[in-house]
């Protein structure tokens, strides 16, 4: 399986709380829902449709999984929502219990086993393992060299600080830009693949 990261991201590299004001206020973040003025169904929505269409499973950190699990089941009847609800899902968490996994087709990966278990998933046969949001998890995956593709929806906005997906470990990681599309709202949808050093 390829591990594909799909993120809304500001020009200054922030991914925190793209969907709504109360989604994630850690650190006093006050700009929740900042993506709404720039979302367009054709280009930005199309990028998510395409990513989900290639995915065999979704992988989340706890907070993103809880946000999604609170939103998608009630949207049944829409093709994208139906796919989100039906697809296999994994959530990395050291605190959720199996009885709390109320979103259909969800399995828990204990936090202490996350890197080893995700390596096993990546080595198994199948389509993409898609990660949305989940900045702490994505930082770990990038740090561990487990990301095959980054699909960034770069929004024309500066947020002045907030959570990032990028490790701050001093390591150089080379990426190859494989496609870019610009929406009418000024969003650059850029797909990068990791370059394996020879």
PDB file of C-alpha atoms in Angstrom:
ATOM      1  CA  UNK A   1       0.000   0.000   0.000  1.00  0.00           C
ATOM      2  CA  UNK A   2       1.152   3.547  -0.683  1.00  0.00           C
ATOM      3  CA  UNK A   3       0.752   6.045   2.152  1.00  0.00           C
ATOM      4  CA  UNK A   4      -0.791   9.227   0.743  1.00  0.00           C
ATOM      5  CA  UNK A   5      -1.196  12.400   2.787  1.00  0.00           C
ATOM      6  CA  UNK A   6      -3.972  14.821   1.790  1.00  0.00           C
ATOM      7  CA  UNK A   7      -4.006  18.186   3.570  1.00  0.00           C
ATOM      8  CA  UNK A   8      -5.503  21.642   3.470  1.00  0.00           C
ATOM      9  CA  UNK A   9      -2.506  23.885   4.175  1.00  0.00           C
ATOM     10  CA  UNK A  10      -1.950  27.631   4.439  1.00  0.00           C
ATOM     11  CA  UNK A  11       0.896  29.444   2.705  1.00  0.00           C
ATOM     12  CA  UNK A  12       2.737  29.518   6.040  1.00  0.00           C
ATOM     13  CA  UNK A  13       2.397  25.768   6.501  1.00  0.00           C
ATOM     14  CA  UNK A  14      -0.509  25.576   8.974  1.00  0.00           C
ATOM     15  CA  UNK A  15      -2.982  22.672   8.810  1.00  0.00           C
ATOM     16  CA  UNK A  16      -4.830  23.235  12.101  1.00  0.00           C
ATOM     17  CA  UNK A  17      -8.651  23.296  12.235  1.00  0.00           C
ATOM     18  CA  UNK A  18      -9.473  23.754   8.540  1.00  0.00           C
ATOM     19  CA  UNK A  19     -13.106  22.724   8.967  1.00  0.00           C
ATOM     20  CA  UNK A  20     -14.654  24.771  11.749  1.00  0.00           C
ATOM     21  CA  UNK A  21     -14.170  27.184  14.666  1.00  0.00           C
ATOM     22  CA  UNK A  22     -14.210  24.573  17.451  1.00  0.00           C
ATOM     23  CA  UNK A  23     -12.392  21.809  15.567  1.00  0.00           C
ATOM     24  CA  UNK A  24      -9.024  22.372  17.285  1.00  0.00           C
ATOM     25  CA  UNK A  25      -8.351  25.443  19.426  1.00  0.00           C
ATOM     26  CA  UNK A  26      -5.071  24.134  20.921  1.00  0.00           C
ATOM     27  CA  UNK A  27      -2.581  26.921  21.520  1.00  0.00           C
ATOM     28  CA  UNK A  28      -5.361  29.517  21.308  1.00  0.00           C
ATOM     29  CA  UNK A  29      -5.839  28.924  17.567  1.00  0.00           C
ATOM     30  CA  UNK A  30      -8.650  31.271  16.538  1.00  0.00           C
ATOM     31  CA  UNK A  31      -8.966  30.765  12.765  1.00  0.00           C
ATOM     32  CA  UNK A  32     -10.882  27.468  12.641  1.00  0.00           C
ATOM     33  CA  UNK A  33     -12.735  27.006   9.353  1.00  0.00           C
ATOM     34  CA  UNK A  34     -10.186  29.074   7.415  1.00  0.00           C
ATOM     35  CA  UNK A  35     -10.531  26.918   4.261  1.00  0.00           C
ATOM     36  CA  UNK A  36     -14.192  27.717   3.586  1.00  0.00           C
ATOM     37  CA  UNK A  37     -13.695  30.855   1.420  1.00  0.00           C
ATOM     38  CA  UNK A  38     -11.300  28.934  -0.855  1.00  0.00           C
ATOM     39  CA  UNK A  39     -13.058  25.582  -1.220  1.00  0.00           C
ATOM     40  CA  UNK A  40     -14.467  24.849  -4.663  1.00  0.00           C
ATOM     41  CA  UNK A  41     -16.219  21.576  -5.491  1.00  0.00           C
ATOM     42  CA  UNK A  42     -14.575  21.050  -8.866  1.00  0.00           C
ATOM     43  CA  UNK A  43     -10.835  21.405  -8.174  1.00  0.00           C
ATOM     44  CA  UNK A  44     -10.452  21.047  -4.397  1.00  0.00           C
ATOM     45  CA  UNK A  45     -13.411  18.688  -3.981  1.00  0.00           C
ATOM     46  CA  UNK A  46     -12.258  16.773  -7.046  1.00  0.00           C
ATOM     47  CA  UNK A  47      -8.818  16.242  -5.494  1.00  0.00           C
ATOM     48  CA  UNK A  48     -10.419  14.620  -2.450  1.00  0.00           C
ATOM     49  CA  UNK A  49     -12.739  12.508  -4.632  1.00  0.00           C
ATOM     50  CA  UNK A  50      -9.756  11.258  -6.636  1.00  0.00           C
ATOM     51  CA  UNK A  51      -7.687  10.480  -3.521  1.00  0.00           C
ATOM     52  CA  UNK A  52     -10.572   8.637  -1.866  1.00  0.00           C
ATOM     53  CA  UNK A  53     -11.257   6.708  -5.075  1.00  0.00           C
ATOM     54  CA  UNK A  54      -7.701   5.271  -5.041  1.00  0.00           C
ATOM     55  CA  UNK A  55      -7.763   4.454  -1.325  1.00  0.00           C
ATOM     56  CA  UNK A  56      -8.307   1.004   0.140  1.00  0.00           C
ATOM     57  CA  UNK A  57      -8.273   2.382   3.689  1.00  0.00           C
ATOM     58  CA  UNK A  58      -8.063   5.599   5.721  1.00  0.00           C
ATOM     59  CA  UNK A  59      -5.593   6.261   8.531  1.00  0.00           C
ATOM     60  CA  UNK A  60      -6.251   8.893  11.207  1.00  0.00           C
ATOM     61  CA  UNK A  61      -4.871  10.289  14.409  1.00  0.00           C
ATOM     62  CA  UNK A  62      -7.317  10.289  17.331  1.00  0.00           C
ATOM     63  CA  UNK A  63      -8.509  13.909  17.170  1.00  0.00           C
ATOM     64  CA  UNK A  64      -9.112  13.880  13.397  1.00  0.00           C
ATOM     65  CA  UNK A  65     -10.859  10.494  13.637  1.00  0.00           C
ATOM     66  CA  UNK A  66     -13.177  11.813  16.368  1.00  0.00           C
ATOM     67  CA  UNK A  67     -14.021  14.902  14.273  1.00  0.00           C
ATOM     68  CA  UNK A  68     -14.723  12.777  11.188  1.00  0.00           C
ATOM     69  CA  UNK A  69     -16.643  10.136  13.149  1.00  0.00           C
ATOM     70  CA  UNK A  70     -18.866  12.910  14.492  1.00  0.00           C
ATOM     71  CA  UNK A  71     -19.604  14.297  11.026  1.00  0.00           C
ATOM     72  CA  UNK A  72     -19.723  11.650   8.283  1.00  0.00           C
ATOM     73  CA  UNK A  73     -22.200   9.016   9.529  1.00  0.00           C
ATOM     74  CA  UNK A  74     -25.037  11.575   9.547  1.00  0.00           C
ATOM     75  CA  UNK A  75     -24.337  12.506   5.904  1.00  0.00           C
ATOM     76  CA  UNK A  76     -25.279   9.095   4.515  1.00  0.00           C
ATOM     77  CA  UNK A  77     -26.891   9.212   1.077  1.00  0.00           C
ATOM     78  CA  UNK A  78     -24.192  11.368  -0.535  1.00  0.00           C
ATOM     79  CA  UNK A  79     -21.762   9.238  -2.633  1.00  0.00           C
ATOM     80  CA  UNK A  80     -18.632  10.737  -1.009  1.00  0.00           C
ATOM     81  CA  UNK A  81     -20.091  10.297   2.498  1.00  0.00           C
ATOM     82  CA  UNK A  82     -21.182   6.744   1.716  1.00  0.00           C
ATOM     83  CA  UNK A  83     -17.620   5.911   0.602  1.00  0.00           C
ATOM     84  CA  UNK A  84     -16.157   7.564   3.735  1.00  0.00           C
ATOM     85  CA  UNK A  85     -18.491   5.551   5.933  1.00  0.00           C
ATOM     86  CA  UNK A  86     -17.975   2.207   4.153  1.00  0.00           C
ATOM     87  CA  UNK A  87     -14.190   2.230   3.646  1.00  0.00           C
ATOM     88  CA  UNK A  88     -11.879   0.491   6.129  1.00  0.00           C
ATOM     89  CA  UNK A  89     -10.494   2.931   8.716  1.00  0.00           C
ATOM     90  CA  UNK A  90      -7.607   2.840  11.187  1.00  0.00           C
ATOM     91  CA  UNK A  91      -7.193   5.228  14.109  1.00  0.00           C
ATOM     92  CA  UNK A  92      -3.928   5.576  16.018  1.00  0.00           C
ATOM     93  CA  UNK A  93      -4.694   6.159  19.680  1.00  0.00           C
ATOM     94  CA  UNK A  94      -3.389   5.367  23.114  1.00  0.00           C
ATOM     95  CA  UNK A  95      -6.595   6.537  24.795  1.00  0.00           C
ATOM     96  CA  UNK A  96      -9.604   5.371  22.748  1.00  0.00           C
ATOM     97  CA  UNK A  97     -11.125   2.048  23.750  1.00  0.00           C
ATOM     98  CA  UNK A  98     -12.487  -0.425  21.210  1.00  0.00           C
ATOM     99  CA  UNK A  99     -16.011   0.266  22.535  1.00  0.00           C
ATOM    100  CA  UNK A 100     -15.624   3.921  21.448  1.00  0.00           C
ATOM    101  CA  UNK A 101     -14.984   2.954  17.806  1.00  0.00           C
ATOM    102  CA  UNK A 102     -18.560   3.686  16.762  1.00  0.00           C
ATOM    103  CA  UNK A 103     -17.729   4.746  13.185  1.00  0.00           C
ATOM    104  CA  UNK A 104     -18.346   1.808  10.861  1.00  0.00           C
ATOM    105  CA  UNK A 105     -15.304  -0.298   9.819  1.00  0.00           C
ATOM    106  CA  UNK A 106     -12.830   1.297  12.262  1.00  0.00           C
ATOM    107  CA  UNK A 107      -9.947  -0.571  13.879  1.00  0.00           C
ATOM    108  CA  UNK A 108      -7.652   0.905  16.536  1.00  0.00           C
ATOM    109  CA  UNK A 109      -3.854   0.899  16.313  1.00  0.00           C
ATOM    110  CA  UNK A 110      -2.389   1.414  19.808  1.00  0.00           C
ATOM    111  CA  UNK A 111      -0.125   4.464  19.847  1.00  0.00           C
ATOM    112  CA  UNK A 112       2.911   2.554  21.109  1.00  0.00           C
ATOM    113  CA  UNK A 113       2.606   0.106  18.188  1.00  0.00           C
ATOM    114  CA  UNK A 114       1.811   2.719  15.535  1.00  0.00           C
ATOM    115  CA  UNK A 115       5.058   2.876  13.537  1.00  0.00           C
ATOM    116  CA  UNK A 116       5.509  -0.916  13.424  1.00  0.00           C
ATOM    117  CA  UNK A 117       1.857  -1.577  12.530  1.00  0.00           C
ATOM    118  CA  UNK A 118       1.819   1.136   9.839  1.00  0.00           C
ATOM    119  CA  UNK A 119       5.021  -0.318   8.345  1.00  0.00           C
ATOM    120  CA  UNK A 120       3.202  -3.684   8.133  1.00  0.00           C
ATOM    121  CA  UNK A 121       0.175  -2.087   6.452  1.00  0.00           C
ATOM    122  CA  UNK A 122       2.407  -0.260   3.968  1.00  0.00           C
ATOM    123  CA  UNK A 123       4.173  -3.531   3.104  1.00  0.00           C
ATOM    124  CA  UNK A 124       0.872  -5.327   2.442  1.00  0.00           C
ATOM    125  CA  UNK A 125      -0.890  -5.527  -0.921  1.00  0.00           C
ATOM    126  CA  UNK A 126      -3.622  -3.036  -1.779  1.00  0.00           C
ATOM    127  CA  UNK A 127      -4.434   0.465  -2.907  1.00  0.00           C
ATOM    128  CA  UNK A 128      -3.581   3.659  -1.076  1.00  0.00           C
ATOM    129  CA  UNK A 129      -3.667   4.180   2.674  1.00  0.00           C
ATOM    130  CA  UNK A 130      -4.989   7.756   2.791  1.00  0.00           C
ATOM    131  CA  UNK A 131      -4.292  10.137   5.686  1.00  0.00           C
ATOM    132  CA  UNK A 132      -6.330  13.347   6.049  1.00  0.00           C
ATOM    133  CA  UNK A 133      -5.610  15.943   8.724  1.00  0.00           C
ATOM    134  CA  UNK A 134      -3.882  14.184  11.654  1.00  0.00           C
ATOM    135  CA  UNK A 135      -0.834  16.524  11.866  1.00  0.00           C
ATOM    136  CA  UNK A 136       0.927  14.699  14.720  1.00  0.00           C
ATOM    137  CA  UNK A 137       0.593  11.370  12.914  1.00  0.00           C
ATOM    138  CA  UNK A 138       1.731  12.871   9.587  1.00  0.00           C
ATOM    139  CA  UNK A 139       4.834  14.404  11.227  1.00  0.00           C
ATOM    140  CA  UNK A 140       5.705  10.946  12.581  1.00  0.00           C
ATOM    141  CA  UNK A 141       5.134   9.278   9.197  1.00  0.00           C
ATOM    142  CA  UNK A 142       7.352  11.841   7.437  1.00  0.00           C
ATOM    143  CA  UNK A 143      10.026  11.501  10.125  1.00  0.00           C
ATOM    144  CA  UNK A 144       9.988   7.700   9.731  1.00  0.00           C
ATOM    145  CA  UNK A 145      10.159   7.839   5.907  1.00  0.00           C
ATOM    146  CA  UNK A 146       6.737   6.209   5.536  1.00  0.00           C
ATOM    147  CA  UNK A 147       5.091   8.745   3.199  1.00  0.00           C
ATOM    148  CA  UNK A 148       4.891   7.976  -0.516  1.00  0.00           C
ATOM    149  CA  UNK A 149       2.859  10.983  -1.684  1.00  0.00           C
ATOM    150  CA  UNK A 150       1.828  14.396  -0.355  1.00  0.00           C
ATOM    151  CA  UNK A 151      -1.258  16.026  -1.857  1.00  0.00           C
ATOM    152  CA  UNK A 152      -1.359  19.586  -0.559  1.00  0.00           C
ATOM    153  CA  UNK A 153      -4.257  21.977  -1.115  1.00  0.00           C
ATOM    154  CA  UNK A 154      -2.272  25.198  -0.639  1.00  0.00           C
ATOM    155  CA  UNK A 155      -4.673  28.007   0.291  1.00  0.00           C
ATOM    156  CA  UNK A 156      -3.825  31.671  -0.397  1.00  0.00           C
ATOM    157  CA  UNK A 157      -3.896  32.686   3.272  1.00  0.00           C
ATOM    158  CA  UNK A 158      -1.413  33.289   6.108  1.00  0.00           C
ATOM    159  CA  UNK A 159      -2.529  32.124   9.553  1.00  0.00           C
ATOM    160  CA  UNK A 160       0.367  33.370  11.656  1.00  0.00           C
ATOM    161  CA  UNK A 161       1.014  30.098  13.471  1.00  0.00           C
ATOM    162  CA  UNK A 162      -0.592  26.783  14.287  1.00  0.00           C
ATOM    163  CA  UNK A 163      -0.014  23.073  13.833  1.00  0.00           C
ATOM    164  CA  UNK A 164       2.165  21.856  10.973  1.00  0.00           C
ATOM    165  CA  UNK A 165       2.718  18.452   9.398  1.00  0.00           C
ATOM    166  CA  UNK A 166       6.439  18.976   8.837  1.00  0.00           C
ATOM    167  CA  UNK A 167       9.077  17.456  11.138  1.00  0.00           C
ATOM    168  CA  UNK A 168      11.549  19.865  12.719  1.00  0.00           C
ATOM    169  CA  UNK A 169      14.387  17.348  12.902  1.00  0.00           C
ATOM    170  CA  UNK A 170      16.911  19.009  10.580  1.00  0.00           C
ATOM    171  CA  UNK A 171      16.616  16.222   7.977  1.00  0.00           C
ATOM    172  CA  UNK A 172      16.591  17.020   4.258  1.00  0.00           C
ATOM    173  CA  UNK A 173      13.801  15.293   2.336  1.00  0.00           C
ATOM    174  CA  UNK A 174      13.580  15.664  -1.446  1.00  0.00           C
ATOM    175  CA  UNK A 175      10.190  15.648  -3.159  1.00  0.00           C
ATOM    176  CA  UNK A 176       9.183  15.512  -6.822  1.00  0.00           C
ATOM    177  CA  UNK A 177       6.272  17.667  -8.006  1.00  0.00           C
ATOM    178  CA  UNK A 178       4.157  15.383 -10.189  1.00  0.00           C
ATOM    179  CA  UNK A 179       1.091  17.561 -10.775  1.00  0.00           C
ATOM    180  CA  UNK A 180      -0.386  20.930  -9.964  1.00  0.00           C
ATOM    181  CA  UNK A 181      -3.819  22.403 -10.612  1.00  0.00           C
ATOM    182  CA  UNK A 182      -5.052  25.883  -9.699  1.00  0.00           C
ATOM    183  CA  UNK A 183      -8.637  26.525  -8.677  1.00  0.00           C
ATOM    184  CA  UNK A 184     -10.579  29.684  -9.458  1.00  0.00           C
ATOM    185  CA  UNK A 185     -10.319  30.567  -5.758  1.00  0.00           C
ATOM    186  CA  UNK A 186      -6.511  30.579  -5.909  1.00  0.00           C
ATOM    187  CA  UNK A 187      -5.883  27.161  -4.341  1.00  0.00           C
ATOM    188  CA  UNK A 188      -2.872  25.276  -5.679  1.00  0.00           C
ATOM    189  CA  UNK A 189      -3.486  21.526  -5.538  1.00  0.00           C
ATOM    190  CA  UNK A 190       0.053  20.144  -5.633  1.00  0.00           C
ATOM    191  CA  UNK A 191       0.935  16.453  -5.628  1.00  0.00           C
ATOM    192  CA  UNK A 192       4.451  15.529  -4.525  1.00  0.00           C
ATOM    193  CA  UNK A 193       6.092  12.121  -4.386  1.00  0.00           C
ATOM    194  CA  UNK A 194       9.003  11.318  -2.158  1.00  0.00           C
ATOM    195  CA  UNK A 195      12.321  10.756  -3.880  1.00  0.00           C
ATOM    196  CA  UNK A 196      14.275   7.731  -2.723  1.00  0.00           C
ATOM    197  CA  UNK A 197      17.963   8.520  -2.419  1.00  0.00           C
ATOM    198  CA  UNK A 198      20.155   6.182  -4.469  1.00  0.00           C
TER     199      UNK A 198
END
